[in-house]
Short mmCIF file of C-alpha atoms in Angstrom, two decimals:
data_model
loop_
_atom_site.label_atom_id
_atom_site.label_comp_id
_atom_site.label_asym_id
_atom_site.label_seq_id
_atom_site.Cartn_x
_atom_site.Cartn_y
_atom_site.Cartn_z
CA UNK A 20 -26.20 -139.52 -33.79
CA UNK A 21 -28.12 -139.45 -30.43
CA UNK A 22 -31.06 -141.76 -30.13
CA UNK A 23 -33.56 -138.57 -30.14
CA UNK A 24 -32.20 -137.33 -33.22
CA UNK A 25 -33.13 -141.11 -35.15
CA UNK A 26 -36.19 -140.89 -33.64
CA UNK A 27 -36.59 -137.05 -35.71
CA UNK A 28 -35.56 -138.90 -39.05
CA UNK A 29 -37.61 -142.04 -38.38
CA UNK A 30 -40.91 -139.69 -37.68
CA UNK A 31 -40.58 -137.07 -40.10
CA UNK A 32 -39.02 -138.67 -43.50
CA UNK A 33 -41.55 -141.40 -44.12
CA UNK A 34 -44.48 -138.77 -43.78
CA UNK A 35 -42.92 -136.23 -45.91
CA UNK A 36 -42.12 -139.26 -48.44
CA UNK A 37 -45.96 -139.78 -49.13
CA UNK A 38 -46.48 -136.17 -49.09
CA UNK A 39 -43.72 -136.57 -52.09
CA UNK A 40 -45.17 -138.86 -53.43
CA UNK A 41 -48.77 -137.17 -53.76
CA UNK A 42 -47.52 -134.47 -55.14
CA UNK A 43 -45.71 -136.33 -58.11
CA UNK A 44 -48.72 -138.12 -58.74
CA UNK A 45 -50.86 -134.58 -58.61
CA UNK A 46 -47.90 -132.73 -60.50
CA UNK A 47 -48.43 -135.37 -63.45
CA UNK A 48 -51.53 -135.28 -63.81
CA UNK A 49 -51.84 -131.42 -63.48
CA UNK A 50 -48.68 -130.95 -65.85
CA UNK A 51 -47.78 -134.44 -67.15
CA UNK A 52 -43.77 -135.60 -67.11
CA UNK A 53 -42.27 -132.52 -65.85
CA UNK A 54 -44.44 -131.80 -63.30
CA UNK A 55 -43.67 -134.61 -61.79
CA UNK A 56 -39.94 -134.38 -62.15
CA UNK A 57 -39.94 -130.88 -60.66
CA UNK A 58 -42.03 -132.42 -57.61
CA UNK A 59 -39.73 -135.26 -57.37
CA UNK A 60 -36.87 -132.55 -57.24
CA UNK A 61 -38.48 -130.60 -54.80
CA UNK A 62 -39.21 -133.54 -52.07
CA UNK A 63 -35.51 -134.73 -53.26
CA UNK A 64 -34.14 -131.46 -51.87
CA UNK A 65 -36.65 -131.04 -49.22
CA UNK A 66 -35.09 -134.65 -47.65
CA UNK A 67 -31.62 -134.09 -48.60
CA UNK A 68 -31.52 -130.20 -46.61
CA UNK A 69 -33.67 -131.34 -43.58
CA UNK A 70 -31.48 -134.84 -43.48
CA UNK A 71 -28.56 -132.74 -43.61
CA UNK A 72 -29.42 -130.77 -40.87
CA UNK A 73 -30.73 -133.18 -38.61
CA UNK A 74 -27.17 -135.19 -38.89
CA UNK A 75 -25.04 -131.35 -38.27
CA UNK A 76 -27.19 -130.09 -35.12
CA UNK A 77 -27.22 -134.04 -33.71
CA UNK A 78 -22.83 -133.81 -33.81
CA UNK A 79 -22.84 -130.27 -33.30
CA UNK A 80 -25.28 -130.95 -29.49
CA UNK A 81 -22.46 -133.43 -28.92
CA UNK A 82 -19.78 -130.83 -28.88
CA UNK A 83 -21.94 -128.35 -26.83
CA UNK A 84 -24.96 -126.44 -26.55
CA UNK A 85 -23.74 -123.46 -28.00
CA UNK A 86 -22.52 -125.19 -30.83
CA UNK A 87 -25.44 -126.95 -31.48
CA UNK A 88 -27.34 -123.55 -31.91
CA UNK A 89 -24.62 -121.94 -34.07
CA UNK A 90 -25.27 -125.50 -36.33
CA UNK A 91 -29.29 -125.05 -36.45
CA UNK A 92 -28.53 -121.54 -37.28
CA UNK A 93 -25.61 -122.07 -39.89
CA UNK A 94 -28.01 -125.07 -41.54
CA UNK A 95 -31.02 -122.49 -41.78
CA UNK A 96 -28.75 -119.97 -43.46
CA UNK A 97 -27.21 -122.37 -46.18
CA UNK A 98 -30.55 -124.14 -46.69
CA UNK A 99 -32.12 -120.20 -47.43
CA UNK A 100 -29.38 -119.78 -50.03
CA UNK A 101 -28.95 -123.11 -51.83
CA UNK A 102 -32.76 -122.76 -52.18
CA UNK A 103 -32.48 -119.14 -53.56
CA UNK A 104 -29.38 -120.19 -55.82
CA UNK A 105 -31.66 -122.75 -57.20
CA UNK A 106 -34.69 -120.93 -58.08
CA UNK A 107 -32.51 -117.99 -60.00
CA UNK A 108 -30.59 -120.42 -61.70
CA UNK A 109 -33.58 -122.72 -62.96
CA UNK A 110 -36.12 -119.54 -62.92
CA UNK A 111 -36.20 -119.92 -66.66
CA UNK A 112 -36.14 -123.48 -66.86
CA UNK A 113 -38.00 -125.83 -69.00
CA UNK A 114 -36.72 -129.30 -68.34
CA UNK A 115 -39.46 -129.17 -65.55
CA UNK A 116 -42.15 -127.48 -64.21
CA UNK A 117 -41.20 -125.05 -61.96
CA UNK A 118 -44.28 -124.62 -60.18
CA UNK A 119 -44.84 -128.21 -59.37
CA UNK A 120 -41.36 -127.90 -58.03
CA UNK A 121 -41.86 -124.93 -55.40
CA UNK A 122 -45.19 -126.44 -54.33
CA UNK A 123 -43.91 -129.86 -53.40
CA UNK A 124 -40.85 -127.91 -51.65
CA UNK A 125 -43.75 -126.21 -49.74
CA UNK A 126 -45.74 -128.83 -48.82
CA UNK A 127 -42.63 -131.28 -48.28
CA UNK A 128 -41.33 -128.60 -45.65
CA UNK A 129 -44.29 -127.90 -43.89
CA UNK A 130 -45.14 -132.12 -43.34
CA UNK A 131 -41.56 -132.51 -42.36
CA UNK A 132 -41.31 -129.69 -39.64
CA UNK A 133 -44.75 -130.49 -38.32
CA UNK A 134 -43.89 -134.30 -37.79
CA UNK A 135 -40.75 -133.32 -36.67
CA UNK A 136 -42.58 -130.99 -33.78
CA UNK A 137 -44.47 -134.26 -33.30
CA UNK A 138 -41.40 -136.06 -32.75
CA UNK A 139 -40.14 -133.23 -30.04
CA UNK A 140 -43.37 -132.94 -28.58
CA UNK A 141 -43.42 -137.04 -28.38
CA UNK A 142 -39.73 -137.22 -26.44
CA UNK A 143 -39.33 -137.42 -23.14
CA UNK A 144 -36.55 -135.81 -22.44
CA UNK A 145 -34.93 -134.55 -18.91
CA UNK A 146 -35.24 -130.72 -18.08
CA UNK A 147 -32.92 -131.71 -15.19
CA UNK A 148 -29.44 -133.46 -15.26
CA UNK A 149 -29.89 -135.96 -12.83
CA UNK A 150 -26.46 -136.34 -11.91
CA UNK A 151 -25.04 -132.83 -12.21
CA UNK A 152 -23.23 -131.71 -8.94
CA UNK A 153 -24.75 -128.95 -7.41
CA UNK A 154 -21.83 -126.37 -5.76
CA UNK A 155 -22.07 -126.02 -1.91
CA UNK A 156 -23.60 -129.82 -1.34
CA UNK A 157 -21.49 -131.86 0.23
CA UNK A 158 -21.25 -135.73 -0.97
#
Protein backbone atom coordinates (compact mmCIF):
# COMPACT_ATOMS: atom_id res chain seq x y z
CA UNK A 1 0.00 0.00 0.00
CA UNK A 2 1.58 3.35 -1.14
CA UNK A 3 2.14 5.93 1.52
CA UNK A 4 -0.77 8.23 -0.12
CA UNK A 5 -3.17 5.57 0.05
CA UNK A 6 -2.50 5.22 4.33
CA UNK A 7 -2.72 8.64 4.42
CA UNK A 8 -6.68 8.13 2.63
CA UNK A 9 -7.47 5.48 5.45
CA UNK A 10 -5.82 7.44 8.27
CA UNK A 11 -8.00 10.75 7.20
CA UNK A 12 -11.17 9.38 6.29
CA UNK A 13 -11.97 6.25 8.77
CA UNK A 14 -11.64 8.00 12.10
CA UNK A 15 -14.11 10.82 10.87
CA UNK A 16 -16.59 8.52 9.45
CA UNK A 17 -16.17 6.42 12.86
CA UNK A 18 -17.73 9.37 14.94
CA UNK A 19 -20.13 10.01 12.27
CA UNK A 20 -20.95 6.11 13.19
CA UNK A 21 -21.00 6.58 16.18
CA UNK A 22 -23.59 9.60 16.27
CA UNK A 23 -25.76 7.96 14.43
CA UNK A 24 -26.01 4.81 16.81
CA UNK A 25 -26.44 7.01 19.57
CA UNK A 26 -29.33 9.09 17.46
CA UNK A 27 -30.70 5.68 15.98
CA UNK A 28 -31.30 4.53 19.76
CA UNK A 29 -32.75 7.04 20.94
CA UNK A 30 -35.03 7.65 17.86
CA UNK A 31 -35.80 3.76 17.63
CA UNK A 32 -34.20 2.16 20.73
CA UNK A 33 -31.98 -1.34 20.23
CA UNK A 34 -32.47 -1.86 16.65
CA UNK A 35 -31.95 1.33 15.52
CA UNK A 36 -28.87 1.30 16.67
CA UNK A 37 -27.89 -2.10 15.39
CA UNK A 38 -29.03 -1.18 11.88
CA UNK A 39 -26.73 2.07 12.22
CA UNK A 40 -23.96 0.07 13.53
CA UNK A 41 -24.49 -2.21 10.35
CA UNK A 42 -24.61 0.50 8.12
CA UNK A 43 -21.16 2.36 9.26
CA UNK A 44 -19.88 -1.49 9.53
CA UNK A 45 -20.44 -1.82 5.78
CA UNK A 46 -19.79 1.70 4.95
CA UNK A 47 -15.89 0.96 6.42
CA UNK A 48 -15.62 -2.49 5.28
CA UNK A 49 -16.62 -1.39 1.17
CA UNK A 50 -14.60 1.94 1.23
CA UNK A 51 -11.56 -0.08 3.17
CA UNK A 52 -11.88 -2.56 0.59
CA UNK A 53 -11.51 -0.35 -2.08
CA UNK A 54 -8.93 1.80 -0.91
CA UNK A 55 -6.57 -1.52 -0.41
CA UNK A 56 -7.75 -2.86 -4.48
CA UNK A 57 -7.13 0.64 -6.36
CA UNK A 58 -3.72 1.18 -3.99
CA UNK A 59 -2.31 -2.65 -5.63
CA UNK A 60 -4.15 -2.22 -8.66
CA UNK A 61 -1.99 1.76 -9.26
CA UNK A 62 0.98 -0.50 -8.58
CA UNK A 63 0.38 -2.67 -11.56
CA UNK A 64 -0.53 0.34 -13.83
CA UNK A 65 -2.63 3.17 -14.42
CA UNK A 66 -5.04 1.53 -16.43
CA UNK A 67 -5.48 -1.01 -14.02
CA UNK A 68 -5.92 1.10 -11.31
CA UNK A 69 -9.01 2.69 -13.09
CA UNK A 70 -10.51 -0.68 -14.17
CA UNK A 71 -10.11 -1.42 -9.98
CA UNK A 72 -11.95 2.02 -8.90
CA UNK A 73 -14.43 1.12 -11.48
CA UNK A 74 -14.83 -2.74 -10.71
CA UNK A 75 -15.00 -1.64 -6.68
CA UNK A 76 -17.87 0.97 -7.54
CA UNK A 77 -19.76 -1.72 -9.42
CA UNK A 78 -19.59 -4.52 -6.67
CA UNK A 79 -20.07 -1.98 -3.87
CA UNK A 80 -23.61 -0.80 -6.03
CA UNK A 81 -24.66 -4.46 -5.96
CA UNK A 82 -23.68 -5.89 -2.56
CA UNK A 83 -25.55 -2.76 -1.35
CA UNK A 84 -28.65 -3.51 -3.56
CA UNK A 85 -28.41 -7.38 -2.63
CA UNK A 86 -28.63 -6.22 0.87
CA UNK A 87 -31.48 -3.95 0.94
CA UNK A 88 -33.83 -6.67 -1.11
CA UNK A 89 -32.80 -9.30 1.01
CA UNK A 90 -33.35 -7.45 4.50
CA UNK A 91 -36.23 -5.09 2.86
CA UNK A 92 -38.61 -6.90 5.12
CA UNK A 93 -36.52 -7.23 7.99
CA UNK A 94 -37.23 -6.81 11.58
CA UNK A 95 -34.14 -7.75 13.52
CA UNK A 96 -33.31 -3.98 12.91
CA UNK A 97 -34.41 -0.89 11.82
CA UNK A 98 -34.01 -0.47 8.42
CA UNK A 99 -34.18 3.10 8.22
CA UNK A 100 -31.59 3.81 10.80
CA UNK A 101 -29.58 1.50 8.66
CA UNK A 102 -29.78 3.39 5.15
CA UNK A 103 -29.33 6.73 6.92
CA UNK A 104 -26.09 5.93 8.68
CA UNK A 105 -24.97 4.25 5.20
CA UNK A 106 -25.76 7.80 3.87
CA UNK A 107 -24.23 9.85 6.13
CA UNK A 108 -21.19 7.32 6.71
CA UNK A 109 -20.55 7.64 2.79
CA UNK A 110 -20.86 11.12 2.35
CA UNK A 111 -18.17 11.93 5.66
CA UNK A 112 -15.94 9.30 4.23
CA UNK A 113 -15.71 10.59 0.53
CA UNK A 114 -15.56 14.18 1.65
CA UNK A 115 -12.52 13.52 4.06
CA UNK A 116 -11.19 11.42 1.64
CA UNK A 117 -11.31 14.57 -1.06
CA UNK A 118 -9.64 16.28 1.91
CA UNK A 119 -7.01 13.82 1.97
CA UNK A 120 -6.42 14.22 -2.08
CA UNK A 121 -6.78 17.76 -1.96
CA UNK A 122 -4.12 17.70 1.17
CA UNK A 123 -1.31 15.48 -0.96
CA UNK A 124 1.25 16.78 -2.65
CA UNK A 125 1.76 14.80 -5.23
CA UNK A 126 4.02 15.24 -8.61
CA UNK A 127 2.11 16.10 -11.93
CA UNK A 128 5.58 15.50 -13.45
CA UNK A 129 7.89 12.38 -13.24
CA UNK A 130 10.96 13.86 -12.39
CA UNK A 131 13.10 11.34 -13.74
CA UNK A 132 11.23 10.13 -16.83
CA UNK A 133 13.47 10.26 -20.02
CA UNK A 134 12.26 12.47 -22.46
CA UNK A 135 12.88 10.89 -26.34
CA UNK A 136 15.24 13.05 -28.52
CA UNK A 137 17.43 14.48 -25.31
CA UNK A 138 20.56 13.34 -25.25
CA UNK A 139 22.21 12.36 -21.69
Amino acid sequence: MQANDVRVLKSAAPPTLVAGVVAVVVAFVLAGGKGALGATLGTLLVGVFFSISVVAVSYAARVSPQIMAIAAMGSYLVKVIVIMVMLATFSDTTVWNTKAFAWSVVVCTIVWTAFEVRAFIKTKMLYVDPEAKVPGKGD
